[in-house]
């Protein structure tokens, strides 16, 4: 047996060896070396997981609010007990800098958030002569990306269970280490068998089985827009309910009345979050043309001082390696494309940083002289590569911000809250953050090709419920 072989999936309350035999190498992003292998689940495993979730559904969907809250508390405590192991897994497997390890706390926090939502949620509403019951939709397929696998598992699972649904979880095949730790924690919570099942496998094998399975009523997917469209096509035959959290090309609008130092700090934070591998990354920084030189000077200074690239284990590191060689090559190709299209590199550039010849390290790169129709301003790069685009006036800023196929997030930096609030209302984005504002329980999701539906809080919970009108 390979030393670091992960060959356990979780079906009907048991860890079992997959029927699938394909092995997938797990690489260390920091060195590029193979650090382990995962034995992938196949269609047979996925079918068994769906069958287990289907068997568990009648009893779970009949549980009371109190029983679900109790289960979510047990899951939260069991996950909280393994946070240190999860932090280690994220650093080693994903290349997440240790100084951002606190973000891992949200994996347990997702259960706390759903408990709060459940406590105040109205499952029964009166409309005229009708009593509207919000009923669990059925067995849910939950499909994760690699860029925050464990958090998305917790968040989607907490929401599905709160609604009274049972679940088949398809983690990213690239996140098997994190998934393994989390699965052990979830198992330790002692929920009824089959309520959740975890089948790590390929998207075109396990994912496709979920997309087409007649016993899956709902899919909640986080990942790329391309795969989201594929899921929608495949799920259409059985007319599944879909929540799709997809890509983004979010604008960070720096208004001329903003404190420039604070605005640039905020815009870089929004752009480089999670090594730039974030759907919500603010990758288009919009600057009024007469402030361009000042903003570029601040960007150059701050990227140099605040964003050291390096080993994710080094507490000084702000930007760790890309998750995979494929992702590194993809980011490099966009940097080259930006240069070919005539954009000017302000900081960074192609290739690895000089002192980091191994691993999947990228130089944090910012382009100026970018027009919004260039490829680097239109496509999601998913790495620490930002574009600075100038606008003439407020209307022009809004026009550029909205001129994208995406609409996941937007950021505004301004010294005038009323003005920022007014502009926020013209942005075609599911979330608009003003001067760093944040609310976890607010609905999360995208306009346009950033997705369908919303997650988090009561809006997220409704995505797993069907209204049933009983008319008296
Ligand atoms: P991806 O779309 O390549 O894969 C996501 C998941 O889908 C993986 O588990 C993969 O195995 C699976 N998959 C692949 N083909 C499938 C198919 N035909 N049917 C079902 N499942 C299939 O995305 P990724 O590269 O893992 O993640 C990066 C992408 O995720 C980026 O585009 C990013 O913007 C997006 N993302 C969005 C959000 C959000 O909330 N909007 C959050 C994080 C990441």
Short mmCIF file of N, CA, C and O in Angstrom, two decimals, residues 183-309:
data_model
loop_
_atom_site.label_atom_id
_atom_site.label_comp_id
_atom_site.label_asym_id
_atom_site.label_seq_id
_atom_site.Cartn_x
_atom_site.Cartn_y
_atom_site.Cartn_z
N UNK A 183 -14.34 14.41 7.28
CA UNK A 183 -15.25 13.26 7.33
C UNK A 183 -15.15 12.56 8.68
O UNK A 183 -16.17 12.14 9.26
N UNK A 184 -13.92 12.43 9.19
CA UNK A 184 -13.75 11.79 10.51
C UNK A 184 -14.49 12.60 11.58
O UNK A 184 -15.14 12.04 12.47
N UNK A 185 -14.38 13.93 11.48
CA UNK A 185 -15.05 14.79 12.46
C UNK A 185 -16.57 14.65 12.35
O UNK A 185 -17.27 14.47 13.36
N UNK A 186 -17.09 14.69 11.13
CA UNK A 186 -18.54 14.60 10.94
C UNK A 186 -19.06 13.25 11.44
O UNK A 186 -20.13 13.16 12.06
N UNK A 187 -18.29 12.21 11.19
CA UNK A 187 -18.67 10.86 11.65
C UNK A 187 -18.76 10.83 13.19
O UNK A 187 -19.70 10.24 13.76
N UNK A 188 -17.80 11.51 13.83
CA UNK A 188 -17.74 11.50 15.30
C UNK A 188 -18.98 12.15 15.92
O UNK A 188 -19.29 11.91 17.09
N UNK A 189 -19.70 12.95 15.15
CA UNK A 189 -20.90 13.61 15.68
C UNK A 189 -22.05 12.61 15.88
O UNK A 189 -23.03 12.93 16.56
N UNK A 190 -21.94 11.42 15.28
CA UNK A 190 -22.91 10.34 15.55
C UNK A 190 -24.31 10.58 15.01
O UNK A 190 -25.30 10.22 15.65
N UNK A 191 -24.43 11.14 13.83
CA UNK A 191 -25.75 11.33 13.23
C UNK A 191 -26.30 10.00 12.70
O UNK A 191 -25.52 9.05 12.48
N UNK A 192 -27.61 9.91 12.46
CA UNK A 192 -28.16 8.66 11.92
C UNK A 192 -27.47 8.26 10.61
O UNK A 192 -27.12 9.14 9.80
N UNK A 193 -27.31 6.98 10.41
CA UNK A 193 -26.63 6.49 9.20
C UNK A 193 -27.34 6.95 7.93
O UNK A 193 -28.57 6.95 7.87
N UNK A 194 -26.54 7.32 6.95
CA UNK A 194 -27.09 7.66 5.63
C UNK A 194 -27.53 9.11 5.48
O UNK A 194 -27.80 9.56 4.37
N UNK A 195 -27.58 9.83 6.60
CA UNK A 195 -28.03 11.23 6.53
C UNK A 195 -27.08 12.05 5.66
O UNK A 195 -27.49 12.93 4.91
N UNK A 196 -25.79 11.76 5.77
CA UNK A 196 -24.84 12.34 4.82
C UNK A 196 -23.85 11.27 4.40
O UNK A 196 -23.52 10.36 5.17
N UNK A 197 -23.40 11.36 3.18
CA UNK A 197 -22.49 10.38 2.57
C UNK A 197 -21.46 11.16 1.78
O UNK A 197 -21.78 12.21 1.21
N UNK A 198 -20.22 10.66 1.76
CA UNK A 198 -19.15 11.44 1.12
C UNK A 198 -18.44 10.55 0.10
O UNK A 198 -17.85 9.52 0.46
N UNK A 199 -18.51 10.95 -1.16
CA UNK A 199 -17.90 10.15 -2.23
C UNK A 199 -16.93 11.03 -3.03
O UNK A 199 -17.34 11.80 -3.90
N UNK A 200 -15.65 10.88 -2.71
CA UNK A 200 -14.63 11.66 -3.42
C UNK A 200 -14.32 10.95 -4.73
O UNK A 200 -13.88 9.79 -4.72
N UNK A 201 -14.57 11.64 -5.82
CA UNK A 201 -14.32 11.05 -7.13
C UNK A 201 -14.27 12.13 -8.18
O UNK A 201 -14.39 13.32 -7.86
N UNK A 202 -14.11 11.71 -9.41
CA UNK A 202 -14.00 12.69 -10.49
C UNK A 202 -15.35 13.32 -10.83
O UNK A 202 -16.39 12.68 -10.69
N UNK A 203 -15.27 14.54 -11.33
CA UNK A 203 -16.49 15.25 -11.72
C UNK A 203 -17.24 14.53 -12.82
O UNK A 203 -18.47 14.44 -12.81
N UNK A 204 -16.48 13.98 -13.80
CA UNK A 204 -17.16 13.35 -14.93
C UNK A 204 -17.57 11.91 -14.62
O UNK A 204 -18.08 11.22 -15.49
N UNK A 205 -17.37 11.48 -13.38
CA UNK A 205 -17.80 10.14 -12.97
C UNK A 205 -18.85 10.28 -11.84
O UNK A 205 -20.05 10.11 -12.07
N UNK A 206 -18.36 10.66 -10.66
CA UNK A 206 -19.29 10.80 -9.53
C UNK A 206 -20.21 12.00 -9.73
O UNK A 206 -21.43 11.93 -9.49
N UNK A 207 -19.63 13.11 -10.21
CA UNK A 207 -20.43 14.32 -10.43
C UNK A 207 -21.56 14.06 -11.42
O UNK A 207 -22.73 14.38 -11.16
N UNK A 208 -21.21 13.43 -12.53
CA UNK A 208 -22.21 13.16 -13.56
C UNK A 208 -23.31 12.23 -13.03
O UNK A 208 -24.49 12.40 -13.35
N UNK A 209 -22.93 11.26 -12.22
CA UNK A 209 -23.93 10.35 -11.64
C UNK A 209 -24.94 11.15 -10.81
O UNK A 209 -26.16 10.93 -10.89
N UNK A 210 -24.41 12.09 -10.02
CA UNK A 210 -25.30 12.93 -9.20
C UNK A 210 -26.19 13.79 -10.11
O UNK A 210 -27.41 13.88 -9.91
N UNK A 211 -25.59 14.39 -11.14
CA UNK A 211 -26.36 15.28 -12.03
C UNK A 211 -27.57 14.57 -12.64
O UNK A 211 -28.60 15.19 -12.89
N UNK A 212 -27.39 13.27 -12.94
CA UNK A 212 -28.42 12.55 -13.70
C UNK A 212 -29.32 11.69 -12.84
O UNK A 212 -30.30 11.14 -13.35
N UNK A 213 -28.97 11.52 -11.58
CA UNK A 213 -29.66 10.52 -10.76
C UNK A 213 -31.11 10.93 -10.46
O UNK A 213 -31.35 12.01 -9.92
N UNK A 214 -32.08 10.05 -10.75
CA UNK A 214 -33.48 10.43 -10.52
C UNK A 214 -33.82 10.61 -9.05
O UNK A 214 -34.82 11.26 -8.73
N UNK A 215 -33.02 10.04 -8.14
CA UNK A 215 -33.34 10.16 -6.72
C UNK A 215 -32.69 11.39 -6.07
O UNK A 215 -32.83 11.59 -4.86
N UNK A 216 -31.98 12.18 -6.84
CA UNK A 216 -31.44 13.44 -6.31
C UNK A 216 -32.40 14.55 -6.75
O UNK A 216 -32.69 14.70 -7.94
N UNK A 217 -32.88 15.32 -5.76
CA UNK A 217 -33.87 16.36 -6.08
C UNK A 217 -33.23 17.72 -6.27
O UNK A 217 -33.81 18.61 -6.90
N UNK A 218 -32.03 17.88 -5.71
CA UNK A 218 -31.43 19.21 -5.64
C UNK A 218 -29.92 19.09 -5.76
O UNK A 218 -29.34 18.17 -5.18
N UNK A 219 -29.31 20.01 -6.48
CA UNK A 219 -27.85 20.07 -6.48
C UNK A 219 -27.43 21.46 -6.01
O UNK A 219 -27.95 22.47 -6.49
N UNK A 220 -26.53 21.48 -5.05
CA UNK A 220 -25.88 22.74 -4.68
C UNK A 220 -24.42 22.61 -5.08
O UNK A 220 -23.69 21.77 -4.57
N UNK A 221 -24.02 23.43 -6.04
CA UNK A 221 -22.68 23.32 -6.64
C UNK A 221 -21.92 24.62 -6.46
O UNK A 221 -22.48 25.70 -6.67
N UNK A 222 -20.67 24.51 -6.08
CA UNK A 222 -19.76 25.66 -6.13
C UNK A 222 -18.59 25.26 -7.00
O UNK A 222 -17.97 24.22 -6.78
N UNK A 223 -18.29 26.08 -8.00
CA UNK A 223 -17.19 25.77 -8.91
C UNK A 223 -17.24 26.69 -10.11
O UNK A 223 -17.78 27.80 -10.04
N UNK A 224 -16.68 26.24 -11.21
CA UNK A 224 -16.54 27.11 -12.37
C UNK A 224 -17.87 27.27 -13.13
O UNK A 224 -18.73 26.38 -13.08
N UNK A 225 -17.97 28.36 -13.85
CA UNK A 225 -19.16 28.62 -14.65
C UNK A 225 -19.33 27.53 -15.71
O UNK A 225 -20.44 27.07 -15.98
N UNK A 226 -18.20 27.11 -16.29
CA UNK A 226 -18.25 26.08 -17.34
C UNK A 226 -18.90 24.79 -16.81
O UNK A 226 -19.81 24.23 -17.43
N UNK A 227 -18.44 24.32 -15.65
CA UNK A 227 -19.01 23.09 -15.08
C UNK A 227 -20.44 23.33 -14.62
O UNK A 227 -21.30 22.46 -14.77
N UNK A 228 -20.72 24.53 -14.11
CA UNK A 228 -22.10 24.86 -13.70
C UNK A 228 -23.07 24.69 -14.86
O UNK A 228 -24.18 24.16 -14.69
N UNK A 229 -22.65 25.12 -16.04
CA UNK A 229 -23.52 24.98 -17.22
C UNK A 229 -23.72 23.51 -17.57
O UNK A 229 -24.81 23.08 -17.96
N UNK A 230 -22.64 22.73 -17.42
CA UNK A 230 -22.73 21.29 -17.72
C UNK A 230 -23.72 20.62 -16.76
O UNK A 230 -24.54 19.80 -17.17
N UNK A 231 -23.64 20.99 -15.49
CA UNK A 231 -24.55 20.41 -14.49
C UNK A 231 -25.99 20.76 -14.85
O UNK A 231 -26.89 19.92 -14.80
N UNK A 232 -26.20 22.01 -15.24
CA UNK A 232 -27.55 22.45 -15.58
C UNK A 232 -28.10 21.62 -16.75
O UNK A 232 -29.27 21.20 -16.72
N UNK A 233 -27.25 21.38 -17.73
CA UNK A 233 -27.69 20.57 -18.88
C UNK A 233 -28.02 19.15 -18.44
O UNK A 233 -29.08 18.61 -18.77
N UNK A 234 -27.11 18.55 -17.67
CA UNK A 234 -27.31 17.14 -17.29
C UNK A 234 -28.47 16.97 -16.31
O UNK A 234 -29.12 15.94 -16.30
N UNK A 235 -28.70 17.99 -15.48
CA UNK A 235 -29.76 17.88 -14.46
C UNK A 235 -31.12 18.22 -15.04
O UNK A 235 -32.14 18.01 -14.38
N UNK A 236 -31.15 18.69 -16.28
CA UNK A 236 -32.43 19.15 -16.84
C UNK A 236 -33.38 17.98 -17.11
O UNK A 236 -34.59 18.14 -17.01
N UNK A 237 -32.84 16.82 -17.42
CA UNK A 237 -33.71 15.67 -17.70
C UNK A 237 -34.59 15.31 -16.52
O UNK A 237 -35.71 14.85 -16.69
N UNK A 238 -34.05 15.48 -15.32
CA UNK A 238 -34.83 15.15 -14.12
C UNK A 238 -35.29 16.44 -13.41
O UNK A 238 -35.76 16.39 -12.29
N UNK A 239 -35.11 17.56 -14.08
CA UNK A 239 -35.60 18.86 -13.60
C UNK A 239 -35.27 19.12 -12.12
O UNK A 239 -36.15 19.42 -11.31
N UNK A 240 -33.99 19.03 -11.81
CA UNK A 240 -33.57 19.24 -10.42
C UNK A 240 -33.56 20.72 -10.08
O UNK A 240 -33.34 21.57 -10.96
N UNK A 241 -33.77 21.00 -8.82
CA UNK A 241 -33.57 22.35 -8.32
C UNK A 241 -32.06 22.59 -8.23
O UNK A 241 -31.30 21.69 -7.82
N UNK A 242 -31.60 23.77 -8.62
CA UNK A 242 -30.15 24.02 -8.66
C UNK A 242 -29.78 25.29 -7.90
O UNK A 242 -30.43 26.32 -8.05
N UNK A 243 -28.74 25.18 -7.09
CA UNK A 243 -28.05 26.37 -6.60
C UNK A 243 -26.66 26.29 -7.19
O UNK A 243 -25.93 25.31 -6.96
N UNK A 244 -26.29 27.29 -7.98
CA UNK A 244 -24.98 27.27 -8.65
C UNK A 244 -24.20 28.51 -8.22
O UNK A 244 -24.63 29.64 -8.48
N UNK A 245 -23.10 28.28 -7.53
CA UNK A 245 -22.20 29.38 -7.12
C UNK A 245 -20.98 29.31 -8.02
O UNK A 245 -20.14 28.42 -7.86
N UNK A 246 -20.88 30.25 -8.95
CA UNK A 246 -19.89 30.09 -10.01
C UNK A 246 -18.81 31.18 -9.95
O UNK A 246 -18.50 31.69 -8.89
N UNK A 247 -18.25 31.50 -11.08
CA UNK A 247 -17.08 32.38 -11.10
C UNK A 247 -17.42 33.85 -10.98
O UNK A 247 -18.57 34.24 -10.86
N UNK A 248 -16.37 34.67 -11.00
CA UNK A 248 -16.56 36.11 -10.89
C UNK A 248 -15.42 36.89 -11.52
O UNK A 248 -14.35 36.34 -11.82
N UNK A 249 -15.67 38.17 -11.76
CA UNK A 249 -14.62 39.10 -12.22
C UNK A 249 -14.97 40.43 -11.57
O UNK A 249 -15.35 41.41 -12.23
N UNK A 250 -14.87 40.42 -10.25
CA UNK A 250 -15.52 41.48 -9.47
C UNK A 250 -14.76 42.80 -9.52
O UNK A 250 -13.53 42.82 -9.46
N UNK A 251 -15.50 43.91 -9.61
CA UNK A 251 -14.88 45.23 -9.60
C UNK A 251 -14.64 45.74 -8.18
O UNK A 251 -15.46 45.52 -7.30
N UNK A 252 -13.51 46.42 -7.99
CA UNK A 252 -13.27 47.21 -6.78
C UNK A 252 -13.25 48.66 -7.23
O UNK A 252 -12.29 49.10 -7.87
N UNK A 253 -14.31 49.40 -6.92
CA UNK A 253 -14.40 50.79 -7.39
C UNK A 253 -13.82 51.72 -6.32
O UNK A 253 -14.35 51.80 -5.21
N UNK A 254 -12.74 52.40 -6.67
CA UNK A 254 -12.16 53.40 -5.75
C UNK A 254 -12.71 54.76 -6.19
O UNK A 254 -12.38 55.27 -7.27
N UNK A 255 -13.61 55.32 -5.37
CA UNK A 255 -14.20 56.62 -5.72
C UNK A 255 -13.21 57.73 -5.38
O UNK A 255 -12.33 57.57 -4.51
N UNK A 256 -13.37 58.86 -6.05
CA UNK A 256 -12.38 59.94 -5.89
C UNK A 256 -12.41 60.57 -4.50
O UNK A 256 -11.48 61.28 -4.13
N UNK A 257 -13.47 60.30 -3.71
CA UNK A 257 -13.51 60.86 -2.37
C UNK A 257 -12.97 59.89 -1.31
O UNK A 257 -13.05 60.15 -0.11
N UNK A 258 -12.43 58.75 -1.76
CA UNK A 258 -11.93 57.75 -0.80
C UNK A 258 -10.58 58.17 -0.23
O UNK A 258 -9.83 58.89 -0.88
N UNK A 259 -10.30 57.71 0.97
CA UNK A 259 -8.93 57.78 1.50
C UNK A 259 -8.12 56.78 0.66
O UNK A 259 -8.34 55.56 0.77
N UNK A 260 -7.23 57.27 -0.17
CA UNK A 260 -6.58 56.40 -1.16
C UNK A 260 -5.76 55.28 -0.53
O UNK A 260 -5.74 54.16 -1.01
N UNK A 261 -5.08 55.62 0.54
CA UNK A 261 -4.26 54.62 1.22
C UNK A 261 -5.15 53.45 1.70
O UNK A 261 -4.85 52.29 1.46
N UNK A 262 -6.25 53.80 2.37
CA UNK A 262 -7.16 52.76 2.87
C UNK A 262 -7.81 52.00 1.71
O UNK A 262 -7.99 50.78 1.77
N UNK A 263 -8.17 52.73 0.67
CA UNK A 263 -8.86 52.10 -0.47
C UNK A 263 -7.93 51.10 -1.17
O UNK A 263 -8.35 49.99 -1.51
N UNK A 264 -6.68 51.49 -1.36
CA UNK A 264 -5.74 50.58 -2.03
C UNK A 264 -5.49 49.35 -1.13
O UNK A 264 -5.46 48.21 -1.62
N UNK A 265 -5.37 49.59 0.16
CA UNK A 265 -5.19 48.46 1.08
C UNK A 265 -6.38 47.49 0.95
O UNK A 265 -6.20 46.28 0.82
N UNK A 266 -7.58 48.05 0.94
CA UNK A 266 -8.78 47.22 0.84
C UNK A 266 -8.89 46.52 -0.51
O UNK A 266 -9.27 45.35 -0.59
N UNK A 267 -8.55 47.24 -1.58
CA UNK A 267 -8.66 46.65 -2.93
C UNK A 267 -7.66 45.51 -3.10
O UNK A 267 -7.98 44.48 -3.71
N UNK A 268 -6.45 45.69 -2.56
CA UNK A 268 -5.46 44.60 -2.69
C UNK A 268 -5.89 43.40 -1.85
O UNK A 268 -5.73 42.25 -2.27
N UNK A 269 -6.45 43.68 -0.68
CA UNK A 269 -6.91 42.57 0.15
C UNK A 269 -8.01 41.79 -0.59
O UNK A 269 -8.01 40.57 -0.63
N UNK A 270 -8.93 42.53 -1.20
CA UNK A 270 -10.03 41.88 -1.93
C UNK A 270 -9.50 41.12 -3.16
O UNK A 270 -10.07 40.12 -3.58
N UNK A 271 -8.41 41.61 -3.73
CA UNK A 271 -7.89 40.98 -4.95
C UNK A 271 -7.03 39.76 -4.68
O UNK A 271 -7.04 38.80 -5.45
N UNK A 272 -6.27 39.81 -3.58
CA UNK A 272 -5.30 38.74 -3.32
C UNK A 272 -5.80 37.72 -2.30
O UNK A 272 -5.03 36.85 -1.86
N UNK A 273 -7.07 37.84 -1.90
CA UNK A 273 -7.61 36.91 -0.90
C UNK A 273 -7.42 35.46 -1.37
O UNK A 273 -7.55 35.17 -2.56
N UNK A 274 -7.04 34.59 -0.43
CA UNK A 274 -6.90 33.15 -0.74
C UNK A 274 -5.92 32.91 -1.90
O UNK A 274 -6.20 32.12 -2.80
N UNK A 275 -4.79 33.59 -1.88
CA UNK A 275 -3.77 33.50 -2.94
C UNK A 275 -4.33 33.91 -4.31
O UNK A 275 -3.82 33.50 -5.35
N UNK A 276 -5.39 34.71 -4.28
CA UNK A 276 -6.04 35.11 -5.54
C UNK A 276 -6.97 34.04 -6.08
O UNK A 276 -7.62 34.25 -7.10
N UNK A 277 -7.06 32.91 -5.40
CA UNK A 277 -7.91 31.80 -5.86
C UNK A 277 -9.26 31.89 -5.14
O UNK A 277 -9.59 31.05 -4.31
N UNK A 278 -9.99 32.94 -5.43
CA UNK A 278 -11.27 33.15 -4.77
C UNK A 278 -12.28 33.65 -5.78
O UNK A 278 -11.98 34.56 -6.57
N UNK A 279 -13.49 33.06 -5.72
CA UNK A 279 -14.54 33.50 -6.65
C UNK A 279 -14.90 34.95 -6.42
O UNK A 279 -15.29 35.65 -7.34
N UNK A 280 -14.76 35.42 -5.17
CA UNK A 280 -15.17 36.79 -4.83
C UNK A 280 -14.04 37.80 -5.03
O UNK A 280 -14.20 38.98 -4.72
N UNK A 281 -12.89 37.37 -5.52
CA UNK A 281 -11.73 38.27 -5.62
C UNK A 281 -12.09 39.52 -6.43
O UNK A 281 -12.71 39.44 -7.49
N UNK A 282 -11.67 40.66 -5.92
CA UNK A 282 -11.87 41.93 -6.64
C UNK A 282 -10.72 42.11 -7.62
O UNK A 282 -9.69 42.68 -7.28
N UNK A 283 -10.90 41.61 -8.83
CA UNK A 283 -9.77 41.52 -9.76
C UNK A 283 -9.70 42.68 -10.73
O UNK A 283 -8.74 42.81 -11.47
N UNK A 284 -10.74 43.52 -10.77
CA UNK A 284 -10.69 44.72 -11.62
C UNK A 284 -10.75 45.93 -10.70
O UNK A 284 -11.80 46.20 -10.09
N UNK A 285 -9.64 46.64 -10.57
CA UNK A 285 -9.61 47.82 -9.71
C UNK A 285 -9.90 49.05 -10.58
O UNK A 285 -9.16 49.35 -11.52
N UNK A 286 -11.02 49.70 -10.28
CA UNK A 286 -11.47 50.83 -11.09
C UNK A 286 -11.07 52.14 -10.40
O UNK A 286 -11.45 52.37 -9.24
N UNK A 287 -10.32 52.97 -11.13
CA UNK A 287 -9.72 54.17 -10.55
C UNK A 287 -10.06 55.38 -11.42
O UNK A 287 -9.97 55.29 -12.66
N UNK A 288 -10.41 56.50 -10.80
CA UNK A 288 -10.65 57.70 -11.61
C UNK A 288 -9.33 58.12 -12.27
O UNK A 288 -8.28 58.10 -11.64
N UNK A 289 -9.40 58.53 -13.56
CA UNK A 289 -8.18 58.67 -14.35
C UNK A 289 -7.18 59.66 -13.74
O UNK A 289 -5.98 59.44 -13.81
N UNK A 290 -7.69 60.73 -13.10
CA UNK A 290 -6.73 61.70 -12.53
C UNK A 290 -6.08 61.21 -11.23
O UNK A 290 -5.21 61.88 -10.69
N UNK A 291 -6.50 60.06 -10.74
CA UNK A 291 -5.87 59.52 -9.52
C UNK A 291 -4.98 58.31 -9.83
O UNK A 291 -4.43 57.69 -8.92
N UNK A 292 -4.86 58.00 -11.12
CA UNK A 292 -4.17 56.77 -11.49
C UNK A 292 -2.73 56.72 -10.95
O UNK A 292 -2.32 55.71 -10.36
N UNK A 293 -1.96 57.78 -11.16
CA UNK A 293 -0.54 57.73 -10.76
C UNK A 293 -0.41 57.50 -9.25
O UNK A 293 0.43 56.71 -8.81
N UNK A 294 -1.25 58.20 -8.48
CA UNK A 294 -1.18 58.04 -7.02
C UNK A 294 -1.53 56.61 -6.62
O UNK A 294 -0.89 56.01 -5.76
N UNK A 295 -2.56 56.06 -7.26
CA UNK A 295 -2.99 54.70 -6.91
C UNK A 295 -1.90 53.69 -7.30
O UNK A 295 -1.56 52.79 -6.52
N UNK A 296 -1.32 53.86 -8.48
CA UNK A 296 -0.28 52.90 -8.90
C UNK A 296 0.94 52.96 -7.99
O UNK A 296 1.55 51.93 -7.67
N UNK A 297 1.28 54.18 -7.53
CA UNK A 297 2.42 54.29 -6.60
C UNK A 297 2.12 53.55 -5.30
O UNK A 297 2.98 52.82 -4.77
N UNK A 298 0.89 53.70 -4.82
CA UNK A 298 0.51 53.01 -3.57
C UNK A 298 0.50 51.49 -3.79
O UNK A 298 0.95 50.72 -2.92
N UNK A 299 -0.03 51.06 -4.92
CA UNK A 299 -0.07 49.62 -5.21
C UNK A 299 1.34 49.05 -5.23
O UNK A 299 1.62 48.01 -4.61
N UNK A 300 2.24 49.72 -5.93
CA UNK A 300 3.62 49.22 -6.04
C UNK A 300 4.24 49.09 -4.66
O UNK A 300 4.86 48.07 -4.34
N UNK A 301 4.05 50.12 -3.85
CA UNK A 301 4.64 50.09 -2.50
C UNK A 301 4.04 48.95 -1.68
O UNK A 301 4.76 48.14 -1.09
N UNK A 302 2.73 48.85 -1.69
CA UNK A 302 2.07 47.89 -0.79
C UNK A 302 2.26 46.44 -1.24
O UNK A 302 2.37 45.54 -0.40
N UNK A 303 2.27 46.19 -2.53
CA UNK A 303 2.49 44.80 -2.96
C UNK A 303 3.89 44.37 -2.52
O UNK A 303 4.10 43.24 -2.06
N UNK A 304 4.85 45.31 -2.63
CA UNK A 304 6.22 45.00 -2.21
C UNK A 304 6.33 44.70 -0.72
O UNK A 304 7.05 43.80 -0.31
N UNK A 305 5.60 45.45 0.10
CA UNK A 305 5.77 45.29 1.56
C UNK A 305 4.77 44.31 2.17
O UNK A 305 5.10 43.58 3.10
N UNK A 306 3.54 44.32 1.67
CA UNK A 306 2.46 43.58 2.37
C UNK A 306 2.17 42.20 1.79
O UNK A 306 1.38 41.45 2.37
N UNK A 307 2.74 41.90 0.63
CA UNK A 307 2.37 40.63 -0.01
C UNK A 307 3.56 39.75 -0.36
O UNK A 307 3.77 39.38 -1.52
N UNK A 308 4.37 39.41 0.65
CA UNK A 308 5.46 38.48 0.37
C UNK A 308 4.93 37.11 -0.08
O UNK A 308 3.94 36.62 0.47
N UNK A 309 5.57 36.56 -1.11
CA UNK A 309 5.21 35.23 -1.60
C UNK A 309 6.16 34.24 -0.96
O UNK A 309 7.35 34.53 -0.82
#
